[in-house]
CSV table of C-alpha atoms in Angstrom, one decimal:
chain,number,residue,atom,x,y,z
A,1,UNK,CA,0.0,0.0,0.0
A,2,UNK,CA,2.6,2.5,-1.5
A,3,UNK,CA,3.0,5.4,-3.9
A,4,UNK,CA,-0.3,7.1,-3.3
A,5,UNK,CA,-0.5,10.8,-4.5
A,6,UNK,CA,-1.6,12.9,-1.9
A,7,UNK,CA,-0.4,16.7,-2.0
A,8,UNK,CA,-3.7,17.5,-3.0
A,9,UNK,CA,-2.8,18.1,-6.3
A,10,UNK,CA,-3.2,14.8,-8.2
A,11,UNK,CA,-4.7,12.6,-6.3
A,12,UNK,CA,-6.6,9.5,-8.0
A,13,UNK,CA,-10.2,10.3,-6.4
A,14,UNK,CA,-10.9,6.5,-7.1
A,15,UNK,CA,-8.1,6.0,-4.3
A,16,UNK,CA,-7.0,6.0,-0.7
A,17,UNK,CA,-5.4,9.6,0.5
A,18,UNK,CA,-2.3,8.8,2.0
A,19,UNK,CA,-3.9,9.7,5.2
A,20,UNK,CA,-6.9,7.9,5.0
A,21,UNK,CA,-4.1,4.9,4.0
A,22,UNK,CA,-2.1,5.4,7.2
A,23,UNK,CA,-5.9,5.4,9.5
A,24,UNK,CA,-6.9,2.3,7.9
A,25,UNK,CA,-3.9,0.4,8.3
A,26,UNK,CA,-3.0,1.5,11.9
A,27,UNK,CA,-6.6,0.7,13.0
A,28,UNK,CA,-6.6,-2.5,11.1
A,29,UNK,CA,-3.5,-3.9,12.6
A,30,UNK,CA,-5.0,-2.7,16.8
A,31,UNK,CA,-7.9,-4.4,15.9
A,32,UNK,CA,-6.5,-7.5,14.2
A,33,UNK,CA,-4.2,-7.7,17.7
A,34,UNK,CA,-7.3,-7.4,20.1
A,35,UNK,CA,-9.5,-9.7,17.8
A,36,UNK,CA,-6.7,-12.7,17.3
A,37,UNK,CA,-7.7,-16.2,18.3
A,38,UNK,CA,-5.2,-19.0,17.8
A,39,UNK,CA,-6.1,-23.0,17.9
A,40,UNK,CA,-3.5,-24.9,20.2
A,41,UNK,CA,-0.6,-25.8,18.4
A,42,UNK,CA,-0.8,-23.8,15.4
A,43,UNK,CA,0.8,-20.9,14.6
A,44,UNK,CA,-0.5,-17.9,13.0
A,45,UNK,CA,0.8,-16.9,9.2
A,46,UNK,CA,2.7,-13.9,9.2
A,47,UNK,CA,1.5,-11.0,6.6
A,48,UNK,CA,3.8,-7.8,5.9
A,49,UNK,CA,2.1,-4.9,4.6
A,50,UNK,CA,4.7,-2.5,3.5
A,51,UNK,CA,2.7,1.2,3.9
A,52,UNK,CA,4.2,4.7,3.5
A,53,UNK,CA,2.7,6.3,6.7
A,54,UNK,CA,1.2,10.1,6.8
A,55,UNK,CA,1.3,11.1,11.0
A,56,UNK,CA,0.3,14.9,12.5
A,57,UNK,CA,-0.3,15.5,15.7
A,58,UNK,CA,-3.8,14.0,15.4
A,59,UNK,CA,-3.1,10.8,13.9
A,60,UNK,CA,0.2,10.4,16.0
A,61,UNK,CA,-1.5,8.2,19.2
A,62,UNK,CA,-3.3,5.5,17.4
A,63,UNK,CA,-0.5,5.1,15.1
A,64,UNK,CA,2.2,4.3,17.5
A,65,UNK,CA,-0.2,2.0,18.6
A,66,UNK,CA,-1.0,0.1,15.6
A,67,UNK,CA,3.3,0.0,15.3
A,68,UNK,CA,3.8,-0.9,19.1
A,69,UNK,CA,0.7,-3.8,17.9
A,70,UNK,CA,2.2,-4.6,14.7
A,71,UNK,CA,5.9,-5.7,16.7
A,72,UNK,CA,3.9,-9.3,17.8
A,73,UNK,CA,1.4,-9.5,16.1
A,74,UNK,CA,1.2,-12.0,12.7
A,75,UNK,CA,0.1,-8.5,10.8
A,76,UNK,CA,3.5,-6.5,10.4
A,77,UNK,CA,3.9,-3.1,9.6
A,78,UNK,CA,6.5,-2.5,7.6
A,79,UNK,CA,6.8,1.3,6.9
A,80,UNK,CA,8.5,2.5,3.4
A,81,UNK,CA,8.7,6.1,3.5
A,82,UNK,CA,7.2,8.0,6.9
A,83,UNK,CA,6.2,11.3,6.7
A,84,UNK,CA,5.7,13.2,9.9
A,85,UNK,CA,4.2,16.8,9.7
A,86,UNK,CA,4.1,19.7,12.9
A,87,UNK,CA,5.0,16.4,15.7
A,88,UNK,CA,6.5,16.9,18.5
A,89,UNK,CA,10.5,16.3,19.2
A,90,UNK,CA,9.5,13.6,21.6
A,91,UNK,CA,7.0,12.0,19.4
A,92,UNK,CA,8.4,11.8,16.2
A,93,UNK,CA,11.9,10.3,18.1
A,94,UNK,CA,9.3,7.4,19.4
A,95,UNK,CA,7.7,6.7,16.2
A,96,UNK,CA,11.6,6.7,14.4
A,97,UNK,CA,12.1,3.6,17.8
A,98,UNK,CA,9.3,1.6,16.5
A,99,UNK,CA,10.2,1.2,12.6
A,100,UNK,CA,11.6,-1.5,11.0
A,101,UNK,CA,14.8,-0.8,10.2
A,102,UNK,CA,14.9,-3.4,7.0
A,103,UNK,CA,12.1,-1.5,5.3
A,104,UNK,CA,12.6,2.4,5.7
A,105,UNK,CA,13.9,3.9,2.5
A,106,UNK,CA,12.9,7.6,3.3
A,107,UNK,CA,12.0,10.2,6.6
A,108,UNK,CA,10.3,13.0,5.4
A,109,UNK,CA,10.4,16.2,8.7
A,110,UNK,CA,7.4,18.8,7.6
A,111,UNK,CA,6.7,21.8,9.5
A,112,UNK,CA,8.7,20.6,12.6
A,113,UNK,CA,10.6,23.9,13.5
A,114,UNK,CA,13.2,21.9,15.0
A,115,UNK,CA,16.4,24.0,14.6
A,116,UNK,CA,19.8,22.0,15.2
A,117,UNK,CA,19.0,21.3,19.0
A,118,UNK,CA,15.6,19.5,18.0
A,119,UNK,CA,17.7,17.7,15.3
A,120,UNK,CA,20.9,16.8,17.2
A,121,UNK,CA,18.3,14.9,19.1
A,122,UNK,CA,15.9,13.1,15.9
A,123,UNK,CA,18.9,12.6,13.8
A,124,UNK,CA,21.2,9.9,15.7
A,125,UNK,CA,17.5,7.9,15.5
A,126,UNK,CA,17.4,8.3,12.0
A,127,UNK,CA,20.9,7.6,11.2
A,128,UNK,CA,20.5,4.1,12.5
A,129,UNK,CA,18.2,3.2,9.5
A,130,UNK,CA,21.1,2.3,7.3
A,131,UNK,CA,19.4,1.5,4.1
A,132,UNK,CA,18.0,5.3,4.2
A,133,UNK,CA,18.0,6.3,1.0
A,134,UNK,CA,15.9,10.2,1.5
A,135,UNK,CA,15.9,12.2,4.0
A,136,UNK,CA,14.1,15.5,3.9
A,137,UNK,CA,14.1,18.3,6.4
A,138,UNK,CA,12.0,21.5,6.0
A,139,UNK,CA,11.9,24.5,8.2
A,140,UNK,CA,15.0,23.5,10.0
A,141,UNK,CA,15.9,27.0,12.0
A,142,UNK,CA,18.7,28.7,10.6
A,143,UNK,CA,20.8,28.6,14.3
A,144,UNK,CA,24.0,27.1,12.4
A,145,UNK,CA,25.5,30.6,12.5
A,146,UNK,CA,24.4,31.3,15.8
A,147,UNK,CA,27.8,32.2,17.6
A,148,UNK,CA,27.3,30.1,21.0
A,149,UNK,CA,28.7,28.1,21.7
A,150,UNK,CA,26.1,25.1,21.9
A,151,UNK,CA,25.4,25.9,18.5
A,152,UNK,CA,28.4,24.9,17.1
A,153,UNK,CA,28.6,21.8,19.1
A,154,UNK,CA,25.1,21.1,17.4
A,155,UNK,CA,26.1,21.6,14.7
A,156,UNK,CA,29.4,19.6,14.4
A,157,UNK,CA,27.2,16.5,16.2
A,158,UNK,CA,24.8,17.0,13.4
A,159,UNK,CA,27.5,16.2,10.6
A,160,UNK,CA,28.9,13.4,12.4
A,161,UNK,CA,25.7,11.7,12.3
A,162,UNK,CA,25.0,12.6,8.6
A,163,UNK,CA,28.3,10.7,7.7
A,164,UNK,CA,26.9,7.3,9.2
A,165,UNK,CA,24.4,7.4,6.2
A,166,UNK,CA,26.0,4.8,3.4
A,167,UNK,CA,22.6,4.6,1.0
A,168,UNK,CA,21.7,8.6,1.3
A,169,UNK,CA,20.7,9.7,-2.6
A,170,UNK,CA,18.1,12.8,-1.7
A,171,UNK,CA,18.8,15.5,0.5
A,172,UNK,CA,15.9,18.0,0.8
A,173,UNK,CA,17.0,21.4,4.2
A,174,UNK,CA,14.5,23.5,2.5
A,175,UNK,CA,14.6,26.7,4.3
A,176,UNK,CA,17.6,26.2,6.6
A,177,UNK,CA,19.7,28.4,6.6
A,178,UNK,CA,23.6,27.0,5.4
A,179,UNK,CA,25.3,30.0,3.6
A,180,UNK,CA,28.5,29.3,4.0
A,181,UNK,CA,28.4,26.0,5.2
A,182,UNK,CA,27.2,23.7,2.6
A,183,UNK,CA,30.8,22.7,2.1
A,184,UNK,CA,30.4,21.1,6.0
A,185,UNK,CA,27.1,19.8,5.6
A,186,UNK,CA,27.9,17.7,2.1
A,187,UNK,CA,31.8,16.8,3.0
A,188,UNK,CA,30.1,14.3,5.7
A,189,UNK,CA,28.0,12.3,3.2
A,190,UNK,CA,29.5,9.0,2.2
A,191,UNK,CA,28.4,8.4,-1.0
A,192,UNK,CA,27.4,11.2,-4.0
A,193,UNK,CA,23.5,12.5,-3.8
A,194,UNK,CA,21.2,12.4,-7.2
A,195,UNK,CA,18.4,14.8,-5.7
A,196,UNK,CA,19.8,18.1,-3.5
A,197,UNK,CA,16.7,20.6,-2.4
A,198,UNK,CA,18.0,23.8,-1.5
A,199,UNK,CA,15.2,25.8,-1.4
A,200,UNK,CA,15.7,29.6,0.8
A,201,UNK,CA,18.8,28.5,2.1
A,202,UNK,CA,20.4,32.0,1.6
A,203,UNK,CA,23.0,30.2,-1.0
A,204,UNK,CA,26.0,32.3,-1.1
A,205,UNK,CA,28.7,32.3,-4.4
A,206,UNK,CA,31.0,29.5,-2.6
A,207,UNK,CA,28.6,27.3,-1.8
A,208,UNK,CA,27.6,27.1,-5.4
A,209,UNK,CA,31.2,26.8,-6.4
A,210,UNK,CA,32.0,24.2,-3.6
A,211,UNK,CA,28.9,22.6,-5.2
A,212,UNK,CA,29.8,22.5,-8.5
A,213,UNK,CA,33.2,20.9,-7.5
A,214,UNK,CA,32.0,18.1,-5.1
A,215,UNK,CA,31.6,14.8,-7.0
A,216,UNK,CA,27.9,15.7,-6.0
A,217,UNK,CA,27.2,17.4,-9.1
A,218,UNK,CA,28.2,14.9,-11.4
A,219,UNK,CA,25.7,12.7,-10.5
A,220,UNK,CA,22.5,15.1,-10.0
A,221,UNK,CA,19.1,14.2,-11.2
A,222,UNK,CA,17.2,16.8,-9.5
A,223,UNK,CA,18.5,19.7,-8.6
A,224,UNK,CA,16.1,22.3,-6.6
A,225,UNK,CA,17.6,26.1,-5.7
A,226,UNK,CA,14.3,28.2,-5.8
A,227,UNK,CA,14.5,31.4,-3.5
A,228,UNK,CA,17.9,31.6,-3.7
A,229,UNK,CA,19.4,35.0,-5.6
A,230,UNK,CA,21.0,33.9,-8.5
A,231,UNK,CA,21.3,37.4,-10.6
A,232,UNK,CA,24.3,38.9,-9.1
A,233,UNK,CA,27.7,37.5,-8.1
A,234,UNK,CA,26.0,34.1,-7.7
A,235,UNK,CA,25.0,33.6,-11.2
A,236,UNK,CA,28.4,32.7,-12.5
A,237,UNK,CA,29.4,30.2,-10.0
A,238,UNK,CA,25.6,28.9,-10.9
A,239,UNK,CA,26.5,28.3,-14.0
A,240,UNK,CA,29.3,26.5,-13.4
A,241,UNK,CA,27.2,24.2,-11.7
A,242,UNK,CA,25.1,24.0,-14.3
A,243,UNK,CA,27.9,22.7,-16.5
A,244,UNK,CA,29.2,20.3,-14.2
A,245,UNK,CA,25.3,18.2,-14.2
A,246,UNK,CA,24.7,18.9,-17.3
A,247,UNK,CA,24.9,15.1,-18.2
A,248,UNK,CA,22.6,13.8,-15.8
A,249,UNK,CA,20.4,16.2,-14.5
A,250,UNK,CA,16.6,15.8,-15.7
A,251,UNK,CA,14.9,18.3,-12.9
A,252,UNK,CA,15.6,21.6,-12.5
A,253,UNK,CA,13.8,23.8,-10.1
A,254,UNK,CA,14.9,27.6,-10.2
A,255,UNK,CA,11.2,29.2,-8.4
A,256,UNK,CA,11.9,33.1,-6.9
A,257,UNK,CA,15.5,33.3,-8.0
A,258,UNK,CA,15.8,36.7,-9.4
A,259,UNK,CA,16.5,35.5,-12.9
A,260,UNK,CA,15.4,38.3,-15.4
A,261,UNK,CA,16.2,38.3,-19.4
A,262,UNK,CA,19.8,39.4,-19.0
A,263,UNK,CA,20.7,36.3,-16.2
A,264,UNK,CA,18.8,33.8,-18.5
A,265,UNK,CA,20.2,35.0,-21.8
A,266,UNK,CA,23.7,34.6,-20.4
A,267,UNK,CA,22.6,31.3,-19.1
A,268,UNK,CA,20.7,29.5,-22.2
A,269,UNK,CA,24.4,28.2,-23.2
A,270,UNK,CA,24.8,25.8,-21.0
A,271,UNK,CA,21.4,25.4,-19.6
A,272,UNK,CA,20.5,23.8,-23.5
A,273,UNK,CA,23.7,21.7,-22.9
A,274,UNK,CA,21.7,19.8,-20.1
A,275,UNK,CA,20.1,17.5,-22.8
A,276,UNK,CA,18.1,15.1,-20.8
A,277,UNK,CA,16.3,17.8,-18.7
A,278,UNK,CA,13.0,16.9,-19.0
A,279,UNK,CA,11.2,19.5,-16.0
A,280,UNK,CA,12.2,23.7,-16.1
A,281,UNK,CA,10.2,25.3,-13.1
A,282,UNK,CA,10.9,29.2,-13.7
A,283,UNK,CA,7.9,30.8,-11.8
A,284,UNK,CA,8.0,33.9,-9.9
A,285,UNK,CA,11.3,35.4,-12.1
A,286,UNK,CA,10.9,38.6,-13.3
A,287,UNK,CA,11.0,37.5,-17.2
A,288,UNK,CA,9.8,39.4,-20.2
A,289,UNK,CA,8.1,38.1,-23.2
A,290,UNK,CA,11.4,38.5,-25.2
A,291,UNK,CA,13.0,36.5,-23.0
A,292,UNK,CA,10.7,33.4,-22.6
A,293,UNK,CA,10.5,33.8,-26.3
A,294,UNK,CA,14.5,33.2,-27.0
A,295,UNK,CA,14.3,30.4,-24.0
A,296,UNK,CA,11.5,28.5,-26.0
A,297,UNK,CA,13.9,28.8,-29.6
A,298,UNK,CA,17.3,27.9,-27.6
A,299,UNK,CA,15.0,24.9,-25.5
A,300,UNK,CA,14.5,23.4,-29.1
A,301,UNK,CA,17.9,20.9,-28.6
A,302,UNK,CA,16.7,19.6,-25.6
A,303,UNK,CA,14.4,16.3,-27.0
A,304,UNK,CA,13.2,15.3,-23.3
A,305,UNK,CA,12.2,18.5,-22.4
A,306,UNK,CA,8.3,17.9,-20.9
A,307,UNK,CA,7.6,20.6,-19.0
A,308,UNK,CA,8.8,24.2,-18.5
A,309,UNK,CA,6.6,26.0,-15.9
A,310,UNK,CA,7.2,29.9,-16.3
A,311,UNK,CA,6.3,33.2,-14.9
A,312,UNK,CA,3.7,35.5,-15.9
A,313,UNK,CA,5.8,38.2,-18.2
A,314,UNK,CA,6.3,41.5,-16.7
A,315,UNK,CA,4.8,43.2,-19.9
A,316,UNK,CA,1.4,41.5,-18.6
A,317,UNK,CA,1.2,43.3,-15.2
A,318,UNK,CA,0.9,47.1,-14.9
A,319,UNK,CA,2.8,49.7,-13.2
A,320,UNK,CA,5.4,46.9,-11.8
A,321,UNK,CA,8.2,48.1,-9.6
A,322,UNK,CA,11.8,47.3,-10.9
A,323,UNK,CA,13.2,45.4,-10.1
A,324,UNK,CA,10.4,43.5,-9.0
A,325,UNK,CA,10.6,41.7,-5.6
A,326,UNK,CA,9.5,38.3,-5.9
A,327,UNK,CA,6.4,38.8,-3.5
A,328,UNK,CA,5.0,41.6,-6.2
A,329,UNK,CA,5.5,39.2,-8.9
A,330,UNK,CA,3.0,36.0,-7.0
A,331,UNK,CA,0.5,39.1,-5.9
A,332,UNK,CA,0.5,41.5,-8.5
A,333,UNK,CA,-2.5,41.7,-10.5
A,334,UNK,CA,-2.0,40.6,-14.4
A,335,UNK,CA,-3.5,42.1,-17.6
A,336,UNK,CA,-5.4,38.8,-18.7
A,337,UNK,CA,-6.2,40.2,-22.0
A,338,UNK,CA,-1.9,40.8,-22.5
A,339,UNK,CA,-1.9,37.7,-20.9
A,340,UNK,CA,-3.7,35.3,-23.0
A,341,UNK,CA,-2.3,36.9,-26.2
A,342,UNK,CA,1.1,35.9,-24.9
A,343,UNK,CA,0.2,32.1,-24.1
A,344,UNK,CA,-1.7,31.7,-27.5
A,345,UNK,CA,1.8,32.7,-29.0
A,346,UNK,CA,3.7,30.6,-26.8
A,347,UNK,CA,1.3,27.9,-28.1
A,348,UNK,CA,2.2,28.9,-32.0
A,349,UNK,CA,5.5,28.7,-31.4
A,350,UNK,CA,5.6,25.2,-29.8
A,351,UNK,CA,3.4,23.5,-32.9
A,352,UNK,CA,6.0,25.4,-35.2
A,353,UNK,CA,8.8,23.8,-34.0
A,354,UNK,CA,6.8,20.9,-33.5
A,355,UNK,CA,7.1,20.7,-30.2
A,356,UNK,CA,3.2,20.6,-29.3
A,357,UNK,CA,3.5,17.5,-26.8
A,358,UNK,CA,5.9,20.5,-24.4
A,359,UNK,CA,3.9,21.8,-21.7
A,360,UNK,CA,4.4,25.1,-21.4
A,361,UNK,CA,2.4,26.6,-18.1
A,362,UNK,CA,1.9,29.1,-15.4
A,363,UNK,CA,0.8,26.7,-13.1
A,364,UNK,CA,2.6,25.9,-10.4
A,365,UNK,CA,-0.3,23.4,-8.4
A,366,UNK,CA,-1.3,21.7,-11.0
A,367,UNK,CA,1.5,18.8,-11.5
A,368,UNK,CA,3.7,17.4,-8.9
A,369,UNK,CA,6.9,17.8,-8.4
A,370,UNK,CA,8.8,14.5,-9.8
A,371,UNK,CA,9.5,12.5,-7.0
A,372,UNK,CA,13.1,11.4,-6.5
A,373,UNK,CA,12.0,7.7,-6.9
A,374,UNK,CA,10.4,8.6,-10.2
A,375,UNK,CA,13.1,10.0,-12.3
């Protein structure tokens, strides 16, 4: 009972929400447990469900129960990928104690504010599952610069624990804050990561150099850097980075990074040299008609392109600021009339170059993002 879309986005109505998933095995496995009769002499058939569990604060009590259940009981829970949204320190450490560590292949932190105390805490828990394969912490607190001097020590603990994982592909600190350290953070990891998110994490220029440089990027499939300024003195070492995964990278997320015509123009070079990238996400940039324009012509070379998901063009809003600041560009109103002239030109120019099967949108909720295990 894995791979269920659930972001809201996608979802098969004809199936299970990944939360409704998680409810009905948890209560299916307590009452399984209270309900079990067995004849004299015979034991009971073991059955392994392997689930991807959903838990919130709500759902957290009669889940660790169904786990704490599942550890005798003929009905074994054998949890894929976990997913644990605004729990508790204490409680997410308890659920991490009652999974199988055979079966876990990905911990997914939502909305946990942890900062590095919270995590020097969670992460020797999760660094025991040694088949780990994701991990993904969002909202981390950005107290790795913090000058105490318990900070540091939380921080140096954190790293030694990230270099116990040997199977670690993904890496998702979305909005943690690491300028300056990402050389730290990735010199612990064992082996090279195919999926880095790096999403607000105040990138400075030699992190994206020490990036491009690691034997990281060689070996990136997905590559996620929205809300991170790339238009002044990062953009160059950017591009660098761009060359160095430009042979296996197939996702590229670039959302809110400053990018007008001038940054993208003097990147199309050796953004069309990455010629398996099959997703381009580009909203909220401040980008002109021109420039999608040229980026449609020079995206031509690039045969598994799929999907390129831009920003509205500046010439469709009026009286815009400049440079815009990326919260103008996602509120702003939009002339729809200037608006729909550019998209049915868009369109032309796809079934010209006969490119019609390339979705080229605005819409950032209406696809998911390609899951790691997908590419």
């Amino acid at each position: 009972m894995t791979g269920l879309l659930d972001d809201g986005v996608e979802q098969d109505p004809g199936t299970m929400s990944m939360w409704d998933c998680t409810a009905a095995v948890a209560r299916t496995c307590i009452a399984q447990q209270q309900g079990v009769t067995v004849e004299h002499g015979l034991a009971p058939v073991p059955v392994e469900v392997r689930v991807d569990l959903r838990v919130n604060r709500a759902s957290y009590a009669f889940l660790r129960e169904a786990l704490r259940s599942s550890a005798g009981s003929p009905l074994r829970l054998c949890c894929r990928d976990l997913r644990a949204e605004d729990l508790p320190m204490r409680n997410t450490v308890a659920l991490l104690q009652l999974l199988d560590a055979g079966c876990l292949r990905r911990v997914d932190l939502r909305f946990n504010n942890l900062g590095l105390r919270g995590l020097s805490v969670i992460i020797p828990h999760v660094a025991r599952f040694q088949h780990l394969a994701s991990l993904r912490l969002h909202y981390v607190h950005g107290d790795s610069r913090q000058p105490s001097v318990d900070g540091e020590d939380n921080f140096r603990y954190f790293l030694a624990q990230m270099g116990r994982f040997t199977c670690l592909r993904e890496l998702s600190m979305g909005s943690s804050l690491l300028s300056g350290r990402l050389d730290q953070l990735l010199s612990t990891l064992q082996s090279p990561l195919e999926s880095l998110e790096l999403a607000f994490c105040a990138l400075l220029p030699e992190d994206l150099r020490f990036l491009a440089q690691s034997p990281h990027a060689v070996h990136l499939k997905k590559l996620d850097l929205s809300g991170n300024d790339l238009s002044g003195s990062q953009l160059e070492p950017f591009q660098g980075l761009l060359q160095a995964a430009a042979a296996t990278l197939l996702h590229l997320e670039l959302t809110e990074c400053q990018l007008a015509d001038t940054q993208l123009l003097a990147t199309l070079p050796v953004l069309t040299r990455c010629a398996s990238l099959r997703y381009l996400g580009l909203y909220g940039n401040p980008l002109s008609m021109a420039g999608l324009k040229e980026l449609l012509r020079d995206s031509a070379v690039q045969a598994e392109l799929r999907t390129v998901v831009h920003p509205f063009p500046v010439d469709c809003y009026e009286g815009l600021p400049w440079p815009p600041p990326a919260s103008v560009l996602l509120e702003a109103s939009i002339n729809e009339e200037k608006f729909a002239r550019v998209e049915a030109e868009l369109h032309q120019l796809l079934l010209a170059s006969g490119r019609a099967h390339v979705v080229w949108t605005t819409d950032i909720y209406g696809r998911l993002a390609a899951d790691y295990f997908s590419l």
